[in-house]
PDB file of C-alpha atoms in Angstrom:
ATOM      1  CA  MET R 497      34.404   4.888 -46.944  1.00  0.00           C
ATOM      2  CA  ILE R 498      35.316   6.875 -43.910  1.00  0.00           C
ATOM      3  CA  PRO R 499      37.609   9.767 -44.387  1.00  0.00           C
ATOM      4  CA  VAL R 500      40.270   8.477 -41.912  1.00  0.00           C
ATOM      5  CA  PRO R 501      43.114  10.743 -41.376  1.00  0.00           C
ATOM      6  CA  SER R 502      46.742   9.622 -41.487  1.00  0.00           C
ATOM      7  CA  GLY R 503      47.965   8.513 -38.067  1.00  0.00           C
ATOM      8  CA  VAL R 504      44.713   7.593 -36.803  1.00  0.00           C
ATOM      9  CA  ARG R 505      44.695   4.630 -34.396  1.00  0.00           C
ATOM     10  CA  VAL R 506      41.962   1.845 -35.127  1.00  0.00           C
ATOM     11  CA  TRP R 507      40.672  -0.382 -32.262  1.00  0.00           C
ATOM     12  CA  LEU R 508      38.453  -3.550 -32.571  1.00  0.00           C
ATOM     13  CA  ALA R 509      36.490  -4.190 -29.498  1.00  0.00           C
ATOM     14  CA  VAL R 510      37.101  -7.653 -29.298  1.00  0.00           C
ATOM     15  CA  GLY R 511      33.935 -10.043 -28.661  1.00  0.00           C
ATOM     16  CA  HIS R 512      30.538  -9.227 -29.557  1.00  0.00           C
ATOM     17  CA  THR R 513      28.596  -5.823 -29.231  1.00  0.00           C
ATOM     18  CA  ASP R 514      24.822  -5.454 -28.743  1.00  0.00           C
ATOM     19  CA  MET R 515      24.101  -3.687 -32.117  1.00  0.00           C
ATOM     20  CA  ARG R 516      21.093  -1.878 -30.652  1.00  0.00           C
ATOM     21  CA  ARG R 517      23.440   0.477 -28.901  1.00  0.00           C
ATOM     22  CA  GLY R 518      23.709   4.059 -30.467  1.00  0.00           C
ATOM     23  CA  MET R 519      26.564   6.385 -30.117  1.00  0.00           C
ATOM     24  CA  ASN R 520      26.237   7.241 -26.485  1.00  0.00           C
ATOM     25  CA  GLY R 521      25.991   3.618 -25.543  1.00  0.00           C
ATOM     26  CA  LEU R 522      29.017   2.621 -27.460  1.00  0.00           C
ATOM     27  CA  ALA R 523      30.970   5.784 -26.142  1.00  0.00           C
ATOM     28  CA  LEU R 524      30.203   4.650 -22.638  1.00  0.00           C
ATOM     29  CA  GLN R 525      31.343   1.181 -23.684  1.00  0.00           C
ATOM     30  CA  VAL R 526      34.605   2.554 -24.821  1.00  0.00           C
ATOM     31  CA  GLN R 527      35.118   4.485 -21.666  1.00  0.00           C
ATOM     32  CA  GLU R 528      34.010   1.709 -19.263  1.00  0.00           C
ATOM     33  CA  ALA R 529      34.820  -1.586 -20.775  1.00  0.00           C
ATOM     34  CA  LEU R 530      37.905  -0.707 -22.801  1.00  0.00           C
ATOM     35  CA  GLY R 531      39.154   1.918 -20.580  1.00  0.00           C
ATOM     36  CA  ARG R 532      39.934   4.507 -23.376  1.00  0.00           C
ATOM     37  CA  ASP R 533      38.821   7.849 -24.156  1.00  0.00           C
ATOM     38  CA  PRO R 534      36.186   8.064 -26.865  1.00  0.00           C
ATOM     39  CA  HIS R 535      36.965  11.628 -27.523  1.00  0.00           C
ATOM     40  CA  ALA R 536      40.647  11.162 -28.246  1.00  0.00           C
ATOM     41  CA  GLY R 537      40.101  10.868 -32.099  1.00  0.00           C
ATOM     42  CA  ASP R 538      40.880   7.166 -32.441  1.00  0.00           C
ATOM     43  CA  LEU R 539      38.274   4.881 -34.327  1.00  0.00           C
ATOM     44  CA  TYR R 540      36.395   1.861 -32.384  1.00  0.00           C
ATOM     45  CA  VAL R 541      34.982  -0.621 -34.424  1.00  0.00           C
ATOM     46  CA  PHE R 542      32.226  -3.059 -32.960  1.00  0.00           C
ATOM     47  CA  ARG R 543      30.809  -6.319 -34.512  1.00  0.00           C
ATOM     48  CA  GLY R 544      27.467  -7.980 -33.774  1.00  0.00           C
ATOM     49  CA  LYS R 545      26.885 -11.420 -32.702  1.00  0.00           C
ATOM     50  CA  ARG R 546      25.726 -12.561 -36.290  1.00  0.00           C
ATOM     51  CA  GLY R 547      28.885 -10.992 -37.663  1.00  0.00           C
ATOM     52  CA  ASP R 548      27.351  -9.370 -40.690  1.00  0.00           C
ATOM     53  CA  LEU R 549      27.052  -5.897 -39.217  1.00  0.00           C
ATOM     54  CA  LEU R 550      29.932  -3.352 -38.104  1.00  0.00           C
ATOM     55  CA  LYS R 551      29.541  -0.278 -36.240  1.00  0.00           C
ATOM     56  CA  ILE R 552      32.403   2.525 -35.977  1.00  0.00           C
ATOM     57  CA  LEU R 553      32.658   5.125 -33.383  1.00  0.00           C
ATOM     58  CA  TRP R 554      34.852   8.330 -34.192  1.00  0.00           C
ATOM     59  CA  HIS R 555      35.155  11.694 -32.669  1.00  0.00           C
ATOM     60  CA  ASP R 556      36.808  14.212 -35.131  1.00  0.00           C
ATOM     61  CA  GLY R 557      37.396  16.807 -32.941  1.00  0.00           C
ATOM     62  CA  LEU R 558      33.948  18.632 -33.554  1.00  0.00           C
ATOM     63  CA  GLY R 559      31.617  15.802 -32.835  1.00  0.00           C
ATOM     64  CA  MET R 560      30.804  12.164 -32.624  1.00  0.00           C
ATOM     65  CA  SER R 561      30.103  10.022 -35.635  1.00  0.00           C
ATOM     66  CA  LEU R 562      28.623   6.698 -35.824  1.00  0.00           C
ATOM     67  CA  TYR R 563      29.082   4.514 -39.134  1.00  0.00           C
ATOM     68  CA  ALA R 564      27.582   1.302 -39.839  1.00  0.00           C
ATOM     69  CA  LYS R 565      28.100  -1.375 -42.611  1.00  0.00           C
ATOM     70  CA  ARG R 566      26.268  -4.380 -43.066  1.00  0.00           C
ATOM     71  CA  LEU R 567      27.262  -7.304 -45.369  1.00  0.00           C
ATOM     72  CA  GLU R 568      24.961  -8.911 -47.606  1.00  0.00           C
ATOM     73  CA  ARG R 569      26.607 -12.223 -47.874  1.00  0.00           C
ATOM     74  CA  GLY R 570      29.193 -13.478 -45.534  1.00  0.00           C
ATOM     75  CA  ARG R 571      30.641 -12.149 -42.299  1.00  0.00           C
ATOM     76  CA  PHE R 572      33.425  -9.760 -41.015  1.00  0.00           C
ATOM     77  CA  LEU R 573      36.565 -11.575 -39.927  1.00  0.00           C
ATOM     78  CA  TRP R 574      37.149 -10.871 -36.181  1.00  0.00           C
ATOM     79  CA  PRO R 575      39.981 -11.680 -33.942  1.00  0.00           C
ATOM     80  CA  THR R 576      39.728 -14.129 -31.131  1.00  0.00           C
ATOM     81  CA  THR R 577      42.503 -12.596 -29.078  1.00  0.00           C
ATOM     82  CA  ALA R 578      42.129 -12.261 -25.077  1.00  0.00           C
ATOM     83  CA  GLY R 579      41.666  -8.794 -23.928  1.00  0.00           C
ATOM     84  CA  ASP R 580      39.173  -5.883 -24.725  1.00  0.00           C
ATOM     85  CA  ALA R 581      40.639  -4.264 -27.734  1.00  0.00           C
ATOM     86  CA  ALA R 582      43.002  -5.369 -30.705  1.00  0.00           C
ATOM     87  CA  PRO R 583      44.761  -2.431 -32.591  1.00  0.00           C
ATOM     88  CA  ILE R 584      44.661  -2.827 -36.497  1.00  0.00           C
ATOM     89  CA  SER R 585      45.996  -0.222 -39.028  1.00  0.00           C
ATOM     90  CA  ALA R 586      43.591   1.764 -41.437  1.00  0.00           C
ATOM     91  CA  ALA R 587      44.466  -0.249 -44.384  1.00  0.00           C
ATOM     92  CA  GLN R 588      43.384  -3.426 -42.373  1.00  0.00           C
ATOM     93  CA  LEU R 589      40.050  -1.655 -41.619  1.00  0.00           C
ATOM     94  CA  ALA R 590      39.615  -0.668 -45.319  1.00  0.00           C
ATOM     95  CA  TYR R 591      40.270  -4.487 -46.173  1.00  0.00           C
ATOM     96  CA  MET R 592      37.788  -5.452 -43.444  1.00  0.00           C
ATOM     97  CA  LEU R 593      34.958  -3.046 -44.671  1.00  0.00           C
ATOM     98  CA  ASP R 594      35.585  -4.499 -48.298  1.00  0.00           C
ATOM     99  CA  GLY R 595      34.886  -8.118 -46.911  1.00  0.00           C
ATOM    100  CA  ILE R 596      38.398  -9.093 -47.519  1.00  0.00           C
ATOM    101  CA  ASP R 597      40.449 -11.055 -44.998  1.00  0.00           C
ATOM    102  CA  TRP R 598      42.338  -8.337 -43.403  1.00  0.00           C
ATOM    103  CA  ARG R 599      44.745 -10.792 -41.411  1.00  0.00           C
ATOM    104  CA  ASN R 600      46.543 -11.891 -44.713  1.00  0.00           C
ATOM    105  CA  PRO R 601      45.325  -9.887 -47.780  1.00  0.00           C
ATOM    106  CA  GLN R 602      45.937 -11.975 -51.091  1.00  0.00           C
ATOM    107  CA  LEU R 603      45.941 -10.685 -54.761  1.00  0.00           C
ATOM    108  CA  THR R 604      42.825 -12.431 -56.418  1.00  0.00           C
ATOM    109  CA  TYR R 605      43.357 -11.271 -59.855  1.00  0.00           C
ATOM    110  CA  ARG R 606      46.551 -11.329 -61.847  1.00  0.00           C
ATOM    111  CA  PRO R 607      46.717 -10.407 -65.478  1.00  0.00           C
ATOM    112  CA  GLN R 608      47.934 -13.148 -67.621  1.00  0.00           C
ATOM    113  CA  ALA R 609      48.804 -10.798 -70.660  1.00  0.00           C
ATOM    114  CA  ALA R 610      49.490  -7.181 -71.286  1.00  0.00           C
ATOM    115  CA  GLY R 611      47.052  -5.358 -73.569  1.00  0.00           C
TER     116      GLY R 611
END
């Protein structure tokens, strides 16, 4: 898991992104298409067209990091909102990275008996 500090903002780049892009290409997309500063310390999450690959761009104050996660089965849920970027919380990002519906997380197991 990415060591996300408390208070960091997480932005989903709405739509599909060319997953061949690297760190510099995604930083340029943040700057030009989203109109945000890629060096401000926020996390920017990008999803590919197939939906099974995510890339996360983060500048921690010392340097730029690029994280990638691919699901072996299923797809990452993605918003269909209008606009360029959608904010989510760090907890919602953790759900998303685990393949859980981050929009409405539900408890999947409840113990029936103690012990």
